[in-house]
């Protein structure tokens, strides 16, 4: 689809906005390679130089990653997520967990106050997927379902900014969860912060929701320190 020519911003900015929309809409999935330069030049009706300028801008923001000789991959679904990913690389697991503690407890409290019936159904489904994946030893699916549960709690908070900040942790936490599997004795089906959190959300018990999140993340902190 060629871009319009009337009353538009500089072409590279327009192309950047178009590519950003493709990423944010899910048309280009996270961690997947985007179409070839030739295909994009044809679809957008732009020159190679303009396209590369747009890709460079999104790579700088952290949304894309250009791999020489391999192509360009989606690394984050928003600028805030991309910036957070780069920033987290400079900090320890303990630092990230401490920040999560603040976000998780507030998300849990607000979810207990604001969650809808659809939220509760989605959370219950994700917990079922988490259990099935763990018991099937499909650890990639387990990590996706576990993180998906936490992200849906943040969404159920009703605070879109909190949700966006929380989503920015996604790729980092997913990778960290898979690394933790290599440590002896790791339990992938803790009830604290998961099943017990869902019960608290269903019962509209804000204090219980916060308490079970605290218990879960404090347990994680002890695990990292061991």
XYZ file of C-alpha atoms in Angstrom:
226
model
C 0.000 0.000 0.000
C 1.658 3.215 -1.172
C 1.754 6.125 1.227
C -0.276 9.263 0.599
C 1.467 12.327 -0.758
C -0.680 15.218 0.447
C -0.083 17.196 3.608
C 2.222 14.603 5.125
C 5.228 14.900 7.445
C 8.716 14.161 6.092
C 8.563 10.834 4.271
C 10.949 8.997 6.592
C 8.773 9.956 9.574
C 5.673 8.719 7.791
C 7.354 5.417 6.981
C 8.563 5.125 10.589
C 4.996 5.641 11.831
C 3.702 3.004 9.400
C 6.270 0.438 10.507
C 5.570 1.248 14.160
C 1.866 0.562 13.589
C 2.654 -2.803 11.998
C 4.623 -3.765 15.101
C 2.123 -2.470 17.637
C -0.832 -4.121 15.877
C 0.868 -7.508 15.943
C 1.084 -7.696 12.154
C 4.787 -8.248 12.755
C 5.037 -10.556 15.806
C 7.561 -10.112 18.586
C 10.891 -11.880 17.985
C 10.024 -12.534 14.323
C 11.824 -11.246 11.243
C 10.096 -8.470 9.321
C 9.634 -8.638 5.511
C 12.568 -8.042 3.217
C 13.695 -4.575 2.175
C 12.609 -5.225 -1.396
C 9.120 -6.242 -0.355
C 8.702 -3.269 1.971
C 9.972 -0.820 -0.644
C 7.329 -2.126 -3.040
C 4.522 -2.188 -0.483
C 5.227 1.310 0.815
C 6.310 2.856 -2.467
C 9.523 4.316 -1.023
C 13.221 4.231 -1.796
C 15.758 2.011 -0.057
C 17.315 5.019 1.643
C 14.014 6.218 3.111
C 13.141 2.728 4.319
C 16.544 2.254 5.946
C 16.232 5.610 7.696
C 12.894 4.504 9.185
C 14.255 1.117 10.248
C 17.284 2.810 11.808
C 14.992 5.079 13.848
C 13.018 2.114 15.193
C 16.206 0.182 15.873
C 17.505 3.139 17.867
C 14.279 3.150 19.896
C 14.718 -0.552 20.630
C 11.672 -1.783 18.703
C 13.725 -3.389 15.909
C 17.054 -5.180 15.811
C 19.094 -5.296 12.613
C 21.150 -8.475 12.370
C 23.800 -8.222 9.678
C 23.391 -10.989 7.128
C 20.168 -12.258 8.724
C 17.547 -9.520 8.536
C 15.654 -7.244 10.891
C 13.691 -8.587 13.863
C 10.994 -7.202 16.151
C 12.485 -6.747 19.618
C 9.764 -4.732 21.400
C 6.203 -3.615 20.736
C 6.646 -0.006 21.846
C 9.372 2.566 22.386
C 8.947 2.353 26.157
C 9.372 -1.414 26.026
C 12.428 -1.100 23.801
C 14.021 1.529 26.030
C 13.254 -0.544 29.115
C 14.834 -3.622 27.562
C 18.083 -1.756 26.912
C 18.014 -0.232 30.390
C 17.387 -3.541 32.149
C 20.501 -5.026 30.596
C 22.537 -2.699 32.816
C 20.888 -3.853 36.059
C 20.851 -7.004 38.145
C 17.998 -9.484 38.535
C 17.575 -8.236 42.103
C 17.109 -4.637 40.930
C 14.495 -5.696 38.388
C 12.688 -7.787 40.992
C 12.569 -4.826 43.399
C 10.930 -2.672 40.721
C 8.505 -5.477 39.894
C 7.542 -5.645 43.555
C 6.219 -2.090 43.382
C 4.388 -2.609 40.093
C 3.004 -6.058 40.949
C 1.581 -5.070 44.303
C -0.153 -2.002 42.883
C -1.445 -4.003 39.907
C -2.793 -6.669 42.275
C -4.504 -4.109 44.499
C -6.161 -2.338 41.574
C -7.110 -5.622 39.878
C -8.896 -6.728 43.048
C -10.807 -3.459 42.855
C -11.444 -3.204 39.102
C -11.209 -6.629 37.427
C -14.137 -7.606 35.212
C -15.667 -11.041 34.735
C -13.778 -11.291 31.432
C -10.514 -10.551 33.241
C -11.180 -13.305 35.766
C -12.003 -15.787 32.998
C -8.827 -14.892 31.093
C -6.728 -15.231 34.250
C -8.222 -18.619 35.049
C -7.489 -19.805 31.494
C -3.860 -18.653 31.712
C -3.364 -20.492 35.007
C -4.772 -23.678 33.457
C -2.376 -23.279 30.506
C 0.488 -22.712 32.960
C -0.238 -25.952 34.831
C -0.680 -27.979 31.632
C 2.538 -26.640 30.091
C 4.583 -27.310 33.245
C 3.270 -30.854 33.617
C 3.926 -31.440 29.905
C 7.467 -30.057 30.311
C 6.739 -27.475 27.625
C 8.712 -24.810 29.433
C 8.481 -22.174 26.706
C 4.679 -22.388 26.908
C 4.871 -22.405 30.709
C 6.894 -19.168 30.724
C 4.494 -17.513 28.260
C 1.429 -18.491 30.305
C 3.028 -17.456 33.605
C 4.033 -14.065 32.285
C 0.729 -13.716 30.464
C -1.059 -14.148 33.781
C 0.935 -11.351 35.433
C 0.460 -9.079 32.437
C -3.298 -9.688 32.467
C -3.416 -8.769 36.161
C -1.753 -5.475 35.227
C -4.310 -4.982 32.453
C -7.131 -5.771 34.879
C -5.881 -2.972 37.128
C -7.675 -0.535 34.834
C -4.593 1.704 34.694
C -3.250 1.713 31.098
C 0.022 3.420 32.063
C 0.762 0.823 34.733
C -0.030 -1.885 32.194
C 2.322 -0.394 29.611
C 5.134 -0.100 32.146
C 4.546 -3.674 33.200
C 4.570 -4.969 29.635
C 8.026 -3.419 29.213
C 9.390 -6.128 31.525
C 7.991 -8.925 29.377
C 10.949 -10.059 27.272
C 13.433 -9.705 30.135
C 11.327 -11.674 32.621
C 10.489 -14.368 30.062
C 14.194 -15.014 29.446
C 14.957 -14.930 33.170
C 12.224 -17.491 33.909
C 13.724 -19.908 31.413
C 17.161 -19.431 32.989
C 15.768 -20.208 36.439
C 14.657 -23.624 35.187
C 18.301 -24.687 35.149
C 18.580 -24.273 38.919
C 17.920 -27.435 40.981
C 14.679 -27.484 42.948
C 12.878 -24.765 40.985
C 9.086 -24.949 41.432
C 7.188 -23.617 38.429
C 3.746 -23.893 39.997
C 3.871 -21.676 43.076
C 0.382 -20.910 44.365
C 1.439 -17.576 45.878
C 1.034 -14.734 43.447
C -0.932 -16.940 41.068
C -3.814 -19.163 42.220
C -4.119 -17.328 45.538
C -3.952 -13.992 43.754
C -6.817 -14.988 41.480
C -8.903 -15.979 44.510
C -8.218 -12.582 46.103
C -9.147 -10.774 42.882
C -12.403 -12.730 42.601
C -13.233 -11.901 46.232
C -12.337 -8.205 45.773
C -9.868 -8.571 48.665
C -7.182 -5.952 47.956
C -5.105 -6.700 51.060
C -5.023 -10.436 50.349
C -4.030 -9.738 46.728
C -1.092 -7.605 47.838
C -0.081 -10.124 50.519
C 0.165 -13.074 48.130
C 2.157 -11.019 45.600
C 4.568 -9.975 48.353
C 4.968 -13.580 49.426
C 5.666 -14.734 45.880
C 8.211 -12.047 45.018
C 9.954 -12.256 48.394
C 10.306 -15.968 47.770
C 11.820 -15.171 44.357
C 14.265 -12.765 46.002
C 15.359 -15.449 48.447
C 15.768 -17.860 45.538
C 18.029 -15.414 43.674
C 20.126 -14.823 46.787
C 20.618 -18.523 47.510
